[in-house]
Short mmCIF file of C-alpha atoms in Angstrom, two decimals:
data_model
loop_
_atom_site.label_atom_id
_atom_site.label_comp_id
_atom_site.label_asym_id
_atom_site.label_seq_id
_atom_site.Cartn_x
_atom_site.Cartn_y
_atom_site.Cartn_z
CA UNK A 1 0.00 0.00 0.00
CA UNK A 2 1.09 3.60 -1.31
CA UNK A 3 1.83 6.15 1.69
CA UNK A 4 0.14 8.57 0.71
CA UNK A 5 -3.48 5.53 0.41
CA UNK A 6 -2.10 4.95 3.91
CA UNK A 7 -1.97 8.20 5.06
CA UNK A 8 -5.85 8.51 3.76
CA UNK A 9 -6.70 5.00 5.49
CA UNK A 10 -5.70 6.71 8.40
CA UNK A 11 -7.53 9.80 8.51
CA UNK A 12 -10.38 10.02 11.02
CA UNK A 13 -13.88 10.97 9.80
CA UNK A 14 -14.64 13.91 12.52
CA UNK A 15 -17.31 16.27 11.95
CA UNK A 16 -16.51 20.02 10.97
CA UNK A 17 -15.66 22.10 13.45
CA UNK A 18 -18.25 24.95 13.91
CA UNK A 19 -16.57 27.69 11.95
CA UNK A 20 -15.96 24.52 9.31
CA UNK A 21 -19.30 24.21 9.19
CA UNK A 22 -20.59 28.07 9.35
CA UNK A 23 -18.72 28.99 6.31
CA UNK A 24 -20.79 26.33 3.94
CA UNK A 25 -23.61 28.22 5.07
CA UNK A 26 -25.06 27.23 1.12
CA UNK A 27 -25.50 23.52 1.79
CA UNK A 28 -29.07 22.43 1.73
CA UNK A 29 -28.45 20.26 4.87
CA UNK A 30 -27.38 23.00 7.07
CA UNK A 31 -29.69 21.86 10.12
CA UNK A 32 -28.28 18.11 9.53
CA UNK A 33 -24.82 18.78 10.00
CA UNK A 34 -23.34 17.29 12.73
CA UNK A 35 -20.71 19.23 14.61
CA UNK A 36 -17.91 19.12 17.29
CA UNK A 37 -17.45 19.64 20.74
CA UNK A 38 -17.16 23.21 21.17
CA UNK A 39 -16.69 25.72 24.53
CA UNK A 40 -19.11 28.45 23.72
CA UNK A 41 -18.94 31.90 25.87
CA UNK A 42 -20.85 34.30 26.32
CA UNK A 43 -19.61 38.66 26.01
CA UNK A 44 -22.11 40.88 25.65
CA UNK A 45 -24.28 40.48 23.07
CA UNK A 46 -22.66 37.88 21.36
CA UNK A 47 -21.41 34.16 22.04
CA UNK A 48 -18.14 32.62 20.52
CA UNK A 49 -15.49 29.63 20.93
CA UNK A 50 -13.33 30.09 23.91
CA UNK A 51 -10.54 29.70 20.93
CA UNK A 52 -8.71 33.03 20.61
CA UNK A 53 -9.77 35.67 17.53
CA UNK A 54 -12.91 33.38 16.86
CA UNK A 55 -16.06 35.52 15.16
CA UNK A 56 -19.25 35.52 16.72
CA UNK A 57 -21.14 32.56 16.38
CA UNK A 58 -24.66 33.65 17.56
CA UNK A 59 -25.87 37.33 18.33
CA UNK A 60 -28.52 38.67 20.30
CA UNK A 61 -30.20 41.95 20.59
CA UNK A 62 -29.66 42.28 24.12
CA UNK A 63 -27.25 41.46 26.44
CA UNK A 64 -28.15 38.31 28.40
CA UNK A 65 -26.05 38.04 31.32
CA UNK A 66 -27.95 41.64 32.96
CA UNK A 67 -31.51 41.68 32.19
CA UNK A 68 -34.75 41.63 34.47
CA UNK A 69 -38.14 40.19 34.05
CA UNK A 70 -38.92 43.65 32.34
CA UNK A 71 -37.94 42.48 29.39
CA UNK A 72 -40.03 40.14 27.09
CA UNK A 73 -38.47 39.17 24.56
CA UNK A 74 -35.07 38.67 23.18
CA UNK A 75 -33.71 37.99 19.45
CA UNK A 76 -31.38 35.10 18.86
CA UNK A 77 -29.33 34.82 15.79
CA UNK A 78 -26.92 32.35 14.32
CA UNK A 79 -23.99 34.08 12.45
CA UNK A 80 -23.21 31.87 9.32
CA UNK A 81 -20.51 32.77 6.94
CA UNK A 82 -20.60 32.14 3.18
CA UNK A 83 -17.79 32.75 1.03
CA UNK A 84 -18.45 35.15 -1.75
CA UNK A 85 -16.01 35.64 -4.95
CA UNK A 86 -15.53 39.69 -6.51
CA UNK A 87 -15.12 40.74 -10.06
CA UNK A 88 -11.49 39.70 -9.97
CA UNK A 89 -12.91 36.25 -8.92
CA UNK A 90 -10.95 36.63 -5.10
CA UNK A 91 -12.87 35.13 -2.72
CA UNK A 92 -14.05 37.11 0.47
CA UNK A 93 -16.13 35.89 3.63
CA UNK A 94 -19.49 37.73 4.65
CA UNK A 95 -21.26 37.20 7.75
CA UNK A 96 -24.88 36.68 7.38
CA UNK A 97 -27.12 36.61 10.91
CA UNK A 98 -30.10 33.90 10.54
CA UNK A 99 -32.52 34.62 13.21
CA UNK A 100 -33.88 31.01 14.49
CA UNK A 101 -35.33 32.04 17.45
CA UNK A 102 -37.15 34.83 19.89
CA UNK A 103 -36.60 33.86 23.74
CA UNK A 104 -39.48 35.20 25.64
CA UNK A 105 -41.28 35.75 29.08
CA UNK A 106 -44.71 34.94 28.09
CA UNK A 107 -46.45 35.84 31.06
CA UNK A 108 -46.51 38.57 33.65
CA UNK A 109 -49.74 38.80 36.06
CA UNK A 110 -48.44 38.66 39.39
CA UNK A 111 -51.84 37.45 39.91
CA UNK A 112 -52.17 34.70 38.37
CA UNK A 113 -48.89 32.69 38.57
CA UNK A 114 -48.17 30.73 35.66
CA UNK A 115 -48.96 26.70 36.68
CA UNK A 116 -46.13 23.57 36.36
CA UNK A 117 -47.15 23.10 32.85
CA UNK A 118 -46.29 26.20 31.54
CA UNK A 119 -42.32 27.97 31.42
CA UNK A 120 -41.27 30.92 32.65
CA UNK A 121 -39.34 31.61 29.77
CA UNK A 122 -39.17 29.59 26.37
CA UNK A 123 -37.59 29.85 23.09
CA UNK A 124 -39.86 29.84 20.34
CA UNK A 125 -38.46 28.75 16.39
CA UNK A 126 -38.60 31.24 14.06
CA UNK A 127 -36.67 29.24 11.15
CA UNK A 128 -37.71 26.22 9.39
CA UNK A 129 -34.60 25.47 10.35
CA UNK A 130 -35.10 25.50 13.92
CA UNK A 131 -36.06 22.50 16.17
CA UNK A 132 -39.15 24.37 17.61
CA UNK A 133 -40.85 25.94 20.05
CA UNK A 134 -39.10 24.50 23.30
CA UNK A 135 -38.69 25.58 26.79
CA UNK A 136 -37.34 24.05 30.97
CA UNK A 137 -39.90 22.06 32.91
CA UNK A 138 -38.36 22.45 36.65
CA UNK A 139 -40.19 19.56 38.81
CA UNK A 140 -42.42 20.15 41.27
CA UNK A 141 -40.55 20.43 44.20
CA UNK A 142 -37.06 21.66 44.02
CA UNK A 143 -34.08 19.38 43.76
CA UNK A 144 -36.75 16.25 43.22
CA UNK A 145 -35.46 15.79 39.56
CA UNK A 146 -34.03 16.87 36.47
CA UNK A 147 -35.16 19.78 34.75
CA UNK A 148 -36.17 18.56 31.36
CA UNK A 149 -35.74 20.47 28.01
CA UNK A 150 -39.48 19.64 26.52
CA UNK A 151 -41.55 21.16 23.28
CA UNK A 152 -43.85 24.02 23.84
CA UNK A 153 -47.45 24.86 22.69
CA UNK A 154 -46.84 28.18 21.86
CA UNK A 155 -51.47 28.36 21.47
CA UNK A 156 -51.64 27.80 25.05
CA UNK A 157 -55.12 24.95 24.59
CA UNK A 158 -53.86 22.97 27.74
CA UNK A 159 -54.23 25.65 30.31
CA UNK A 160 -56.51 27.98 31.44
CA UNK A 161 -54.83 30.74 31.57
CA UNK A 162 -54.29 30.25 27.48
CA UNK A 163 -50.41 30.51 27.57
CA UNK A 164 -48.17 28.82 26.04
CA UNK A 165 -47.96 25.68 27.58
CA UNK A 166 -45.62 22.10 27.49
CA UNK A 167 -46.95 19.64 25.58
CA UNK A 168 -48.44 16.86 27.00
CA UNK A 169 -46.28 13.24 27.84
CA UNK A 170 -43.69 14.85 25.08
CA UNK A 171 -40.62 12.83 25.22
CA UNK A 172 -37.67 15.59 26.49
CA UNK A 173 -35.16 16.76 24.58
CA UNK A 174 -32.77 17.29 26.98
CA UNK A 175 -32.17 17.11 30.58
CA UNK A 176 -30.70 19.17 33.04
CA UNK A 177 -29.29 17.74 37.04
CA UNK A 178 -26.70 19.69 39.04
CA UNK A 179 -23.67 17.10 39.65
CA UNK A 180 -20.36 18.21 41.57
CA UNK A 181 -22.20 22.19 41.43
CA UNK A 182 -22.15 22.24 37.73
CA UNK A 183 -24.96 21.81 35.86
CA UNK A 184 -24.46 18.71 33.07
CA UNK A 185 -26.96 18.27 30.02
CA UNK A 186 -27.95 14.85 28.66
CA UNK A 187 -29.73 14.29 25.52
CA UNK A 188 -32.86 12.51 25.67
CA UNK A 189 -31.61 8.91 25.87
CA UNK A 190 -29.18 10.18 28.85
CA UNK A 191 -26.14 10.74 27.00
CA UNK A 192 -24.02 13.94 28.22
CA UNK A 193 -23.54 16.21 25.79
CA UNK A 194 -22.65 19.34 27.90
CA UNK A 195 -21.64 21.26 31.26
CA UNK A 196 -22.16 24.93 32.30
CA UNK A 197 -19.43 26.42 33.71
CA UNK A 198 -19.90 29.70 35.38
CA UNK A 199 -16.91 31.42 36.76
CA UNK A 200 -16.85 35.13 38.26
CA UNK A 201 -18.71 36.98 35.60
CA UNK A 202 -18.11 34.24 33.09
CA UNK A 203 -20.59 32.00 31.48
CA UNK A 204 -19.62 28.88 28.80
CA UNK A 205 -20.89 26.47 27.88
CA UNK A 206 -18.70 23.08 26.97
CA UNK A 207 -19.91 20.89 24.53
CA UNK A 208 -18.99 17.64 25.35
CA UNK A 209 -20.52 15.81 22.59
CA UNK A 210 -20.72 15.91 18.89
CA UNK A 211 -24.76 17.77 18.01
CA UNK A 212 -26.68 18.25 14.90
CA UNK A 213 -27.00 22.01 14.01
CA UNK A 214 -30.17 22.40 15.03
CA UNK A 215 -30.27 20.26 18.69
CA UNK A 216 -26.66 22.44 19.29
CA UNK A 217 -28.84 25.62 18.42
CA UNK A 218 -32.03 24.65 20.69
CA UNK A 219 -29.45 24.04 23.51
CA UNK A 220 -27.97 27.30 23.36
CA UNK A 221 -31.00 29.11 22.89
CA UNK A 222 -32.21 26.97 26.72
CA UNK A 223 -28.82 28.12 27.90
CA UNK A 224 -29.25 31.54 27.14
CA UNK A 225 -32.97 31.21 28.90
CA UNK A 226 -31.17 30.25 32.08
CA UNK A 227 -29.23 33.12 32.01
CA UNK A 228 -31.60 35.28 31.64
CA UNK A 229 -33.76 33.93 34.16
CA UNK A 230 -30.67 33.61 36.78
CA UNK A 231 -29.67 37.56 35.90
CA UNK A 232 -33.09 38.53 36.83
CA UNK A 233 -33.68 36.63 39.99
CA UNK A 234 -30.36 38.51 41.28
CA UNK A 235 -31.52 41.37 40.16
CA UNK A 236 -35.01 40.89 42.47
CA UNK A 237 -32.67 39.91 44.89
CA UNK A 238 -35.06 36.74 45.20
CA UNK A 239 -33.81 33.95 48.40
CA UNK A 240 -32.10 30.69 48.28
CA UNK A 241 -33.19 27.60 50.00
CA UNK A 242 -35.98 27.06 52.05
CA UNK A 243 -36.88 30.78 52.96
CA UNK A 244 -36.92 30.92 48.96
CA UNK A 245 -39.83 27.92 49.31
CA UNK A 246 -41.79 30.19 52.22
CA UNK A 247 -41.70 33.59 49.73
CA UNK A 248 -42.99 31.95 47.06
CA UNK A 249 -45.62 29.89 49.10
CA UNK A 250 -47.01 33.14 50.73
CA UNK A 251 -46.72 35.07 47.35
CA UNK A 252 -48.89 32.17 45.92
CA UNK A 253 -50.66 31.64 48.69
CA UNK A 254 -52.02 35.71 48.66
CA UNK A 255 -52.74 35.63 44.79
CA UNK A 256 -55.04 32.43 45.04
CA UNK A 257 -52.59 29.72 43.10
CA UNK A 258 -52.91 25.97 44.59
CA UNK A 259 -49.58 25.22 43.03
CA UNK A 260 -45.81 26.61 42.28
CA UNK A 261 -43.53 27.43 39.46
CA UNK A 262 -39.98 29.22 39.19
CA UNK A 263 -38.27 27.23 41.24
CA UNK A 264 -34.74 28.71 42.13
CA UNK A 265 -32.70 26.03 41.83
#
């Protein structure tokens, strides 16, 4: 056998990394691309690779990591690159932002608190090339089980209240337990495919596990729900633990609700 047939014998079949896979923004599989592990972190309005001089790799219209329940809804865009040729046929690479989904609070009544079956916050597709409308189910009772990642009826028909609301005995498509005070992320068969790790004033994400475009897009668009929900409990200055449990049990208990939601976990 030739070296260089040995050399291709050789070669491992790994999936593109994500700026690899960005810059063939044309292909008509873009959502079934798989890609590689990846750090992800988050500065301003932006998230990138940890790598050095990396470009933007999603964009949104507001910065995450500092706002309150006073906002209501937040753009999320995926940054794909495509590489474009001039008159003098020299190739040059242009950003285009793909907006694939709009994270929002969908309900605000301090009245009526929103019920276990529907989220606080949820990320609803805007792209056909999204995975859809998805949002956190915390359990009932803090630190009883995983938070699961589960699809979201954004026409609200299994509540009362008529918001948007989980679906029904939907299989999850992810899963979310603290372990060693990290949070870890397992697909829905229990597989890890990330960790959150939060330093001071520092939020990534590492991907331990290689995603399709589209699950690796849902996950960051839950990740950048739980930021936004954690930024704007500190800012309320809500408590931890079980004098957390007795607020919200007298703040349900004086607006009439027989059950809780918003865990802080």
């Amino acid at each position: 056998m030739s070296k260089q047939a040995t050399s291709q014998a050789e070669t491992p079949d790994l999936p593109p990394s994500y700026d690899e896979a960005a810059t063939t923004s044309a292909s008509p599989n873009l959502a079934n691309e798989t890609l590689e592990p990846i750090i992800l972190v988050v500065s301003g309005q932006t998230i990138h690779a940890e790598t050095a001089s990396t470009a933007p790799l999603y964009h949104l219209d507001r910065g995450i990591e500092s706002l309150t329940l006073a906002t209501s809804k937040v753009t999320l865009e995926r940054v794909e690159r495509a590489v474009r040729t001039n008159p003098a046929n020299e190739p040059s690479l242009r950003n285009h932002r793909r907006h694939i989904f709009d994270l929002e609070q969908p309900w605000k009544s301090p009245y009526h608190p929103l019920p276990s079956s529907c989220p606080r916050l949820f990320a609803r597709a805007v792209s056909k090339r999204a995975l859809g409308h998805v949002g956190l189910k915390k359990p009932r009772l803090p630190r009883t089980g995983p938070l699961k990642a589960l699809p979201v009826d954004v026409a609200g028909k299994g509540n009362d209240l008529g918001a948007p609301g989980f679906v029904k005995d939907a299989r999850p498509l992810f899963e979310l337990r603290k372990k060693d005070r990290r949070w870890e992320w397992a697909d829905g068969d229990g597989h890890a495919v990330a960790v959150e790790d939060d330093g001071e004033g520092t939020h990534r994400l590492i991907v331990t596990a290689p995603l399709l475009r589209e699950t690796l897009d849902a996950l960051v668009a839950l990740w950048c729900c739980r930021m936004w929900e954690w930024s704007a409990d500190k800012a309320e200055g809500l408590p931890q633990g079980m004098e957390g449990v007795r607020r919200r049990l007298r703040q349900g208990k004086a607006a009439g609700a027989t059950g809780l939601s918003g865990w802080i976990l």
